[in-house]
């Protein structure tokens, strides 16, 4: 199964435009423990430049240290509008929100110290390309933090996720059976920490310290 052909720009944009008014009802409380751990894991310094990829409605905004330099990007204007409302409510003048495609970011190489992707990497059209872009914009030795559900290593659960995948992926919201290890390998990322978080430890929180090495040649992930 080629993960890069599962979700299309069009279906994702349509899905997140539709769910933006109710997104926080489902993604706030239940997914909060992982968010808190993710931000702790990166130890953001006072002058550090932070990027959040696919920031959505900005549910992480209250969790970042307030005085940091933070850029949030997403290609859904509807989701980003919600993030803007949240930033105003929080009086977070330091936050810059931009409409942008994570597959082709308009940032220079090495310009962030920390890049966060929470609950995003299985919701993009091409996860390998997005991780490569993340690697490009993160400075060498900077932190890349990925929080996501990946294909279960439990044989029964893994098979179930795979069975349900075509149906769920068709909604445009996410792909439930993205395998972690080949994804990181293809993106040229080596994790230095992996934790299990959230309900039933069903989500993984990964920290990679970015290297100067480039990534291997792209191949589709066979799931
Ligand atoms: C499940 S939501 C996660 C939102 C947020 N990161 C959070 O923690 O709640 C996935 C987000 O990824 C965004 N997204 C998907 N593909 C994208 C792309 N190619 N470029 C930018 N944003 C993208 C969607 O618009 C949506 O806001």
PDB file of C-alpha atoms and ligand atoms in Angstrom:
ATOM      1  CA  UNK A   1       0.000   0.000   0.000  1.00  0.00           C
ATOM      2  CA  UNK A   2       1.466   3.323  -1.049  1.00  0.00           C
ATOM      3  CA  UNK A   3       0.791   5.780   1.804  1.00  0.00           C
ATOM      4  CA  UNK A   4       1.355   8.685  -0.527  1.00  0.00           C
ATOM      5  CA  UNK A   5      -1.813   7.975  -2.446  1.00  0.00           C
ATOM      6  CA  UNK A   6      -4.180   7.715   0.461  1.00  0.00           C
ATOM      7  CA  UNK A   7      -5.316  11.220   1.326  1.00  0.00           C
ATOM      8  CA  UNK A   8      -5.701  13.980  -1.217  1.00  0.00           C
ATOM      9  CA  UNK A   9      -5.365  17.735  -0.652  1.00  0.00           C
ATOM     10  CA  UNK A  10      -8.947  18.126  -1.750  1.00  0.00           C
ATOM     11  CA  UNK A  11     -10.438  15.556   0.629  1.00  0.00           C
ATOM     12  CA  UNK A  12      -8.396  16.846   3.610  1.00  0.00           C
ATOM     13  CA  UNK A  13      -9.336  20.475   2.974  1.00  0.00           C
ATOM     14  CA  UNK A  14     -13.004  19.564   2.596  1.00  0.00           C
ATOM     15  CA  UNK A  15     -12.952  17.414   5.738  1.00  0.00           C
ATOM     16  CA  UNK A  16     -11.277  19.990   7.987  1.00  0.00           C
ATOM     17  CA  UNK A  17     -13.434  22.839   6.657  1.00  0.00           C
ATOM     18  CA  UNK A  18     -16.437  20.750   7.688  1.00  0.00           C
ATOM     19  CA  UNK A  19     -15.180  19.705  11.140  1.00  0.00           C
ATOM     20  CA  UNK A  20     -13.561  23.006  12.164  1.00  0.00           C
ATOM     21  CA  UNK A  21     -16.600  24.185  14.212  1.00  0.00           C
ATOM     22  CA  UNK A  22     -16.661  20.968  16.286  1.00  0.00           C
ATOM     23  CA  UNK A  23     -13.000  19.891  16.149  1.00  0.00           C
ATOM     24  CA  UNK A  24     -12.205  21.016  19.705  1.00  0.00           C
ATOM     25  CA  UNK A  25     -15.039  18.909  21.149  1.00  0.00           C
ATOM     26  CA  UNK A  26     -13.170  15.766  20.121  1.00  0.00           C
ATOM     27  CA  UNK A  27      -9.513  16.802  20.124  1.00  0.00           C
ATOM     28  CA  UNK A  28      -9.200  18.884  23.281  1.00  0.00           C
ATOM     29  CA  UNK A  29      -9.496  16.893  26.532  1.00  0.00           C
ATOM     30  CA  UNK A  30      -8.791  13.348  25.307  1.00  0.00           C
ATOM     31  CA  UNK A  31      -5.602  14.344  23.502  1.00  0.00           C
ATOM     32  CA  UNK A  32      -4.350  16.833  26.074  1.00  0.00           C
ATOM     33  CA  UNK A  33      -1.889  14.521  27.946  1.00  0.00           C
ATOM     34  CA  UNK A  34       0.087  13.927  24.752  1.00  0.00           C
ATOM     35  CA  UNK A  35       0.158  17.643  23.957  1.00  0.00           C
ATOM     36  CA  UNK A  36       1.506  18.534  27.405  1.00  0.00           C
ATOM     37  CA  UNK A  37       4.231  15.868  27.168  1.00  0.00           C
ATOM     38  CA  UNK A  38       5.152  16.951  23.627  1.00  0.00           C
ATOM     39  CA  UNK A  39       5.874  20.528  24.631  1.00  0.00           C
ATOM     40  CA  UNK A  40       7.762  19.446  27.752  1.00  0.00           C
ATOM     41  CA  UNK A  41       9.925  17.119  25.672  1.00  0.00           C
ATOM     42  CA  UNK A  42      11.387  19.899  23.557  1.00  0.00           C
ATOM     43  CA  UNK A  43      12.493  22.226  26.407  1.00  0.00           C
ATOM     44  CA  UNK A  44      11.947  25.486  24.508  1.00  0.00           C
ATOM     45  CA  UNK A  45      14.495  28.171  25.391  1.00  0.00           C
ATOM     46  CA  UNK A  46      13.677  31.900  25.743  1.00  0.00           C
ATOM     47  CA  UNK A  47      14.939  32.945  22.298  1.00  0.00           C
ATOM     48  CA  UNK A  48      14.061  29.779  20.399  1.00  0.00           C
ATOM     49  CA  UNK A  49      12.122  29.880  17.144  1.00  0.00           C
ATOM     50  CA  UNK A  50       9.231  27.427  17.132  1.00  0.00           C
ATOM     51  CA  UNK A  51       7.149  26.124  14.226  1.00  0.00           C
ATOM     52  CA  UNK A  52       3.936  24.194  14.588  1.00  0.00           C
ATOM     53  CA  UNK A  53       3.019  22.379  11.390  1.00  0.00           C
ATOM     54  CA  UNK A  54      -0.707  21.840  10.754  1.00  0.00           C
ATOM     55  CA  UNK A  55      -1.619  23.863  13.835  1.00  0.00           C
ATOM     56  CA  UNK A  56      -5.334  23.374  13.229  1.00  0.00           C
ATOM     57  CA  UNK A  57      -7.486  25.284  15.742  1.00  0.00           C
ATOM     58  CA  UNK A  58      -4.431  26.015  17.902  1.00  0.00           C
ATOM     59  CA  UNK A  59      -5.202  23.665  20.789  1.00  0.00           C
ATOM     60  CA  UNK A  60      -1.506  23.662  21.736  1.00  0.00           C
ATOM     61  CA  UNK A  61      -1.300  27.460  21.962  1.00  0.00           C
ATOM     62  CA  UNK A  62      -2.079  27.741  25.696  1.00  0.00           C
ATOM     63  CA  UNK A  63       0.625  25.144  26.421  1.00  0.00           C
ATOM     64  CA  UNK A  64       3.622  26.908  24.869  1.00  0.00           C
ATOM     65  CA  UNK A  65       5.690  29.266  26.997  1.00  0.00           C
ATOM     66  CA  UNK A  66       4.025  32.634  26.311  1.00  0.00           C
ATOM     67  CA  UNK A  67       6.962  34.782  25.345  1.00  0.00           C
ATOM     68  CA  UNK A  68       8.371  32.457  22.681  1.00  0.00           C
ATOM     69  CA  UNK A  69       8.635  33.164  18.956  1.00  0.00           C
ATOM     70  CA  UNK A  70       6.025  30.897  17.481  1.00  0.00           C
ATOM     71  CA  UNK A  71       4.805  30.386  13.915  1.00  0.00           C
ATOM     72  CA  UNK A  72       1.777  28.202  13.230  1.00  0.00           C
ATOM     73  CA  UNK A  73       0.888  27.068   9.734  1.00  0.00           C
ATOM     74  CA  UNK A  74      -1.982  25.108   8.224  1.00  0.00           C
ATOM     75  CA  UNK A  75      -3.547  24.898   4.798  1.00  0.00           C
ATOM     76  CA  UNK A  76      -7.111  24.965   6.111  1.00  0.00           C
ATOM     77  CA  UNK A  77      -8.260  28.576   6.407  1.00  0.00           C
ATOM     78  CA  UNK A  78     -11.236  27.484   8.497  1.00  0.00           C
ATOM     79  CA  UNK A  79      -9.035  25.703  11.064  1.00  0.00           C
ATOM     80  CA  UNK A  80      -6.551  28.576  11.085  1.00  0.00           C
ATOM     81  CA  UNK A  81      -9.322  31.106  11.712  1.00  0.00           C
ATOM     82  CA  UNK A  82     -10.130  29.228  14.922  1.00  0.00           C
ATOM     83  CA  UNK A  83      -6.445  29.320  15.875  1.00  0.00           C
ATOM     84  CA  UNK A  84      -6.491  33.088  15.302  1.00  0.00           C
ATOM     85  CA  UNK A  85      -9.492  33.477  17.628  1.00  0.00           C
ATOM     86  CA  UNK A  86      -7.683  31.423  20.260  1.00  0.00           C
ATOM     87  CA  UNK A  87      -4.487  33.469  19.945  1.00  0.00           C
ATOM     88  CA  UNK A  88      -6.482  36.682  20.422  1.00  0.00           C
ATOM     89  CA  UNK A  89      -8.287  35.246  23.459  1.00  0.00           C
ATOM     90  CA  UNK A  90      -4.911  34.279  24.933  1.00  0.00           C
ATOM     91  CA  UNK A  91      -3.482  37.684  24.088  1.00  0.00           C
ATOM     92  CA  UNK A  92      -0.688  35.826  22.330  1.00  0.00           C
ATOM     93  CA  UNK A  93       0.768  38.605  20.192  1.00  0.00           C
ATOM     94  CA  UNK A  94       3.947  36.604  19.606  1.00  0.00           C
ATOM     95  CA  UNK A  95       2.116  34.012  17.487  1.00  0.00           C
ATOM     96  CA  UNK A  96       2.209  34.345  13.679  1.00  0.00           C
ATOM     97  CA  UNK A  97      -0.307  32.235  11.782  1.00  0.00           C
ATOM     98  CA  UNK A  98       0.127  31.513   8.087  1.00  0.00           C
ATOM     99  CA  UNK A  99      -1.849  29.630   5.468  1.00  0.00           C
ATOM    100  CA  UNK A 100       0.672  27.267   3.912  1.00  0.00           C
ATOM    101  CA  UNK A 101       1.052  23.764   2.534  1.00  0.00           C
ATOM    102  CA  UNK A 102       3.265  21.583   4.727  1.00  0.00           C
ATOM    103  CA  UNK A 103       4.381  19.686   1.632  1.00  0.00           C
ATOM    104  CA  UNK A 104       6.134  22.776   0.351  1.00  0.00           C
ATOM    105  CA  UNK A 105       6.788  25.272   3.096  1.00  0.00           C
ATOM    106  CA  UNK A 106       7.760  28.812   2.284  1.00  0.00           C
ATOM    107  CA  UNK A 107      10.464  28.940   4.977  1.00  0.00           C
ATOM    108  CA  UNK A 108      14.213  29.000   4.507  1.00  0.00           C
ATOM    109  CA  UNK A 109      16.371  26.019   5.458  1.00  0.00           C
ATOM    110  CA  UNK A 110      17.381  25.637   9.138  1.00  0.00           C
ATOM    111  CA  UNK A 111      15.260  28.519  10.395  1.00  0.00           C
ATOM    112  CA  UNK A 112      13.524  26.906  13.410  1.00  0.00           C
ATOM    113  CA  UNK A 113      14.933  25.477  16.630  1.00  0.00           C
ATOM    114  CA  UNK A 114      11.878  23.297  17.320  1.00  0.00           C
ATOM    115  CA  UNK A 115       9.280  21.939  14.931  1.00  0.00           C
ATOM    116  CA  UNK A 116       6.098  20.358  16.280  1.00  0.00           C
ATOM    117  CA  UNK A 117       3.648  18.164  14.374  1.00  0.00           C
ATOM    118  CA  UNK A 118       0.893  17.006  16.721  1.00  0.00           C
ATOM    119  CA  UNK A 119      -1.828  14.742  15.339  1.00  0.00           C
ATOM    120  CA  UNK A 120      -0.861  15.842  11.833  1.00  0.00           C
ATOM    121  CA  UNK A 121       1.420  13.374  10.159  1.00  0.00           C
ATOM    122  CA  UNK A 122      -1.322  10.831   9.395  1.00  0.00           C
ATOM    123  CA  UNK A 123      -3.585  13.649   8.159  1.00  0.00           C
ATOM    124  CA  UNK A 124      -1.437  14.941   5.295  1.00  0.00           C
ATOM    125  CA  UNK A 125      -1.355  13.810   1.659  1.00  0.00           C
ATOM    126  CA  UNK A 126       2.291  12.697   1.760  1.00  0.00           C
ATOM    127  CA  UNK A 127       3.752  12.107   5.259  1.00  0.00           C
ATOM    128  CA  UNK A 128       7.289  11.474   3.958  1.00  0.00           C
ATOM    129  CA  UNK A 129       7.357  14.737   2.026  1.00  0.00           C
ATOM    130  CA  UNK A 130       6.033  16.646   5.052  1.00  0.00           C
ATOM    131  CA  UNK A 131       8.702  15.132   7.319  1.00  0.00           C
ATOM    132  CA  UNK A 132      11.386  16.006   4.786  1.00  0.00           C
ATOM    133  CA  UNK A 133      10.161  19.575   4.761  1.00  0.00           C
ATOM    134  CA  UNK A 134      10.173  19.600   8.554  1.00  0.00           C
ATOM    135  CA  UNK A 135      13.745  18.308   8.527  1.00  0.00           C
ATOM    136  CA  UNK A 136      14.741  20.999   6.026  1.00  0.00           C
ATOM    137  CA  UNK A 137      13.342  23.940   8.003  1.00  0.00           C
ATOM    138  CA  UNK A 138      14.599  22.680  11.381  1.00  0.00           C
ATOM    139  CA  UNK A 139      18.199  23.614  12.153  1.00  0.00           C
ATOM    140  CA  UNK A 140      20.782  20.874  12.695  1.00  0.00           C
ATOM    141  CA  UNK A 141      20.550  19.708  16.333  1.00  0.00           C
ATOM    142  CA  UNK A 142      17.089  21.296  16.569  1.00  0.00           C
ATOM    143  CA  UNK A 143      14.187  19.225  17.886  1.00  0.00           C
ATOM    144  CA  UNK A 144      11.488  17.640  15.765  1.00  0.00           C
ATOM    145  CA  UNK A 145       8.526  16.505  17.834  1.00  0.00           C
ATOM    146  CA  UNK A 146       5.942  14.203  16.331  1.00  0.00           C
ATOM    147  CA  UNK A 147       2.831  13.146  18.222  1.00  0.00           C
ATOM    148  CA  UNK A 148       0.512  10.763  16.430  1.00  0.00           C
ATOM    149  CA  UNK A 149      -1.272   7.476  16.286  1.00  0.00           C
ATOM    150  CA  UNK A 150       0.656   4.992  14.147  1.00  0.00           C
ATOM    151  CA  UNK A 151      -0.218   1.513  12.970  1.00  0.00           C
ATOM    152  CA  UNK A 152      -0.414  -0.734  16.012  1.00  0.00           C
ATOM    153  CA  UNK A 153       2.339  -3.294  16.508  1.00  0.00           C
ATOM    154  CA  UNK A 154      -0.256  -5.630  18.009  1.00  0.00           C
ATOM    155  CA  UNK A 155      -1.094  -8.099  15.216  1.00  0.00           C
ATOM    156  CA  UNK A 156      -4.875  -8.064  15.774  1.00  0.00           C
ATOM    157  CA  UNK A 157      -5.127  -4.291  16.233  1.00  0.00           C
ATOM    158  CA  UNK A 158      -2.803  -3.704  13.286  1.00  0.00           C
ATOM    159  CA  UNK A 159      -4.966  -5.877  11.057  1.00  0.00           C
ATOM    160  CA  UNK A 160      -8.133  -4.146  12.256  1.00  0.00           C
ATOM    161  CA  UNK A 161      -6.669  -0.725  11.517  1.00  0.00           C
ATOM    162  CA  UNK A 162      -5.644  -1.895   8.103  1.00  0.00           C
ATOM    163  CA  UNK A 163      -9.131  -3.218   7.418  1.00  0.00           C
ATOM    164  CA  UNK A 164     -10.764   0.034   8.500  1.00  0.00           C
ATOM    165  CA  UNK A 165      -8.212   2.206   6.721  1.00  0.00           C
ATOM    166  CA  UNK A 166      -9.924   2.605   3.313  1.00  0.00           C
ATOM    167  CA  UNK A 167     -13.160   3.708   4.958  1.00  0.00           C
ATOM    168  CA  UNK A 168     -11.560   6.155   7.413  1.00  0.00           C
ATOM    169  CA  UNK A 169      -9.115   7.526   4.856  1.00  0.00           C
ATOM    170  CA  UNK A 170     -12.019   8.262   2.529  1.00  0.00           C
ATOM    171  CA  UNK A 171     -13.368  10.769   5.081  1.00  0.00           C
ATOM    172  CA  UNK A 172     -10.240  12.878   4.450  1.00  0.00           C
ATOM    173  CA  UNK A 173      -9.567  13.192   8.185  1.00  0.00           C
ATOM    174  CA  UNK A 174      -6.664  10.799   8.719  1.00  0.00           C
ATOM    175  CA  UNK A 175      -5.173   7.453   7.876  1.00  0.00           C
ATOM    176  CA  UNK A 176      -5.270   5.019  10.817  1.00  0.00           C
ATOM    177  CA  UNK A 177      -2.564   2.561   9.725  1.00  0.00           C
ATOM    178  CA  UNK A 178       0.513   4.650   9.013  1.00  0.00           C
ATOM    179  CA  UNK A 179       3.565   2.561  10.002  1.00  0.00           C
ATOM    180  CA  UNK A 180       6.107   4.485  12.098  1.00  0.00           C
ATOM    181  CA  UNK A 181       9.498   2.883  11.409  1.00  0.00           C
ATOM    182  CA  UNK A 182       9.575   3.020   7.579  1.00  0.00           C
ATOM    183  CA  UNK A 183       8.178   6.535   7.726  1.00  0.00           C
ATOM    184  CA  UNK A 184      11.052   7.813   9.879  1.00  0.00           C
ATOM    185  CA  UNK A 185      13.597   5.906   7.812  1.00  0.00           C
ATOM    186  CA  UNK A 186      12.321   7.359   4.549  1.00  0.00           C
ATOM    187  CA  UNK A 187      12.401  10.843   5.997  1.00  0.00           C
ATOM    188  CA  UNK A 188      15.966  10.361   7.269  1.00  0.00           C
ATOM    189  CA  UNK A 189      14.938  10.913  10.887  1.00  0.00           C
ATOM    190  CA  UNK A 190      16.415   9.004  13.802  1.00  0.00           C
ATOM    191  CA  UNK A 191      14.355   9.164  17.011  1.00  0.00           C
ATOM    192  CA  UNK A 192      16.199   9.769  20.264  1.00  0.00           C
ATOM    193  CA  UNK A 193      13.072   9.313  22.395  1.00  0.00           C
ATOM    194  CA  UNK A 194       9.797   7.477  21.816  1.00  0.00           C
ATOM    195  CA  UNK A 195       7.037   7.513  24.441  1.00  0.00           C
ATOM    196  CA  UNK A 196       3.546   6.061  24.512  1.00  0.00           C
ATOM    197  CA  UNK A 197       0.893   8.569  25.520  1.00  0.00           C
ATOM    198  CA  UNK A 198      -2.874   9.200  25.787  1.00  0.00           C
ATOM    199  CA  UNK A 199      -5.687   6.736  26.263  1.00  0.00           C
ATOM    200  CA  UNK A 200      -4.467   3.098  26.425  1.00  0.00           C
ATOM    201  CA  UNK A 201      -1.013   4.359  25.418  1.00  0.00           C
ATOM    202  CA  UNK A 202      -2.335   4.317  21.872  1.00  0.00           C
ATOM    203  CA  UNK A 203      -0.372   7.337  20.564  1.00  0.00           C
ATOM    204  CA  UNK A 204       3.356   7.787  20.158  1.00  0.00           C
ATOM    205  CA  UNK A 205       5.373  10.833  21.025  1.00  0.00           C
ATOM    206  CA  UNK A 206       8.679  10.962  19.190  1.00  0.00           C
ATOM    207  CA  UNK A 207      11.589  13.330  19.542  1.00  0.00           C
ATOM    208  CA  UNK A 208      14.249  13.487  16.852  1.00  0.00           C
ATOM    209  CA  UNK A 209      17.329  15.652  17.094  1.00  0.00           C
ATOM    210  CA  UNK A 210      17.868  16.894  13.573  1.00  0.00           C
ATOM    211  CA  UNK A 211      21.072  15.915  11.817  1.00  0.00           C
ATOM    212  CA  UNK A 212      22.820  17.576   8.903  1.00  0.00           C
ATOM    213  CA  UNK A 213      22.533  14.445   6.850  1.00  0.00           C
ATOM    214  CA  UNK A 214      20.033  14.428   4.039  1.00  0.00           C
ATOM    215  CA  UNK A 215      17.431  11.733   3.582  1.00  0.00           C
ATOM    216  CA  UNK A 216      17.572   8.587   1.446  1.00  0.00           C
ATOM    217  CA  UNK A 217      15.894   8.392  -1.935  1.00  0.00           C
ATOM    218  CA  UNK A 218      12.084   8.385  -1.613  1.00  0.00           C
ATOM    219  CA  UNK A 219      10.299   5.056  -1.891  1.00  0.00           C
ATOM    220  CA  UNK A 220       6.645   4.332  -1.218  1.00  0.00           C
ATOM    221  CA  UNK A 221       5.993   2.731   2.163  1.00  0.00           C
ATOM    222  CA  UNK A 222       4.729  -0.787   1.777  1.00  0.00           C
ATOM    223  CA  UNK A 223       2.316  -1.307   4.637  1.00  0.00           C
TER     224      UNK A 223
HETATM  225  C1  LIG B   1      -6.021  16.347  13.086  1.00  0.00           C
HETATM  226  S1  LIG B   1      -5.682  18.024  12.716  1.00  0.00           S
HETATM  227  C2  LIG B   1      -4.433  18.433  13.920  1.00  0.00           C
HETATM  228  C3  LIG B   1      -4.464  19.893  14.313  1.00  0.00           C
HETATM  229  C4  LIG B   1      -3.498  20.279  15.430  1.00  0.00           C
HETATM  230  N1  LIG B   1      -2.139  20.000  15.090  1.00  0.00           N
HETATM  231  C5  LIG B   1      -3.834  19.620  16.744  1.00  0.00           C
HETATM  232  O1  LIG B   1      -2.893  19.186  17.439  1.00  0.00           O
HETATM  233  O2  LIG B   1      -5.008  19.596  17.126  1.00  0.00           O
HETATM  234  C6  LIG B   1      -4.746  17.943  11.228  1.00  0.00           C
HETATM  235  C7  LIG B   1      -4.449  19.322  10.638  1.00  0.00           C
HETATM  236  O3  LIG B   1      -3.491  19.169   9.590  1.00  0.00           O
HETATM  237  C8  LIG B   1      -3.812  20.100   8.570  1.00  0.00           C
HETATM  238  N2  LIG B   1      -3.178  19.683   7.317  1.00  0.00           N
HETATM  239  C9  LIG B   1      -3.359  18.535   6.631  1.00  0.00           C
HETATM  240  N3  LIG B   1      -2.592  18.515   5.530  1.00  0.00           N
HETATM  241  C10 LIG B   1      -1.899  19.683   5.522  1.00  0.00           C
HETATM  242  C11 LIG B   1      -0.949  20.253   4.638  1.00  0.00           C
HETATM  243  N4  LIG B   1      -0.542  19.615   3.548  1.00  0.00           N
HETATM  244  N5  LIG B   1      -0.454  21.479   4.930  1.00  0.00           N
HETATM  245  C12 LIG B   1      -0.849  22.127   6.041  1.00  0.00           C
HETATM  246  N6  LIG B   1      -1.754  21.649   6.923  1.00  0.00           N
HETATM  247  C13 LIG B   1      -2.271  20.428   6.666  1.00  0.00           C
HETATM  248  C14 LIG B   1      -5.335  20.069   8.525  1.00  0.00           C
HETATM  249  O4  LIG B   1      -5.854  21.197   7.867  1.00  0.00           O
HETATM  250  C15 LIG B   1      -5.663  20.015  10.023  1.00  0.00           C
HETATM  251  O5  LIG B   1      -5.797  21.304  10.558  1.00  0.00           O
END
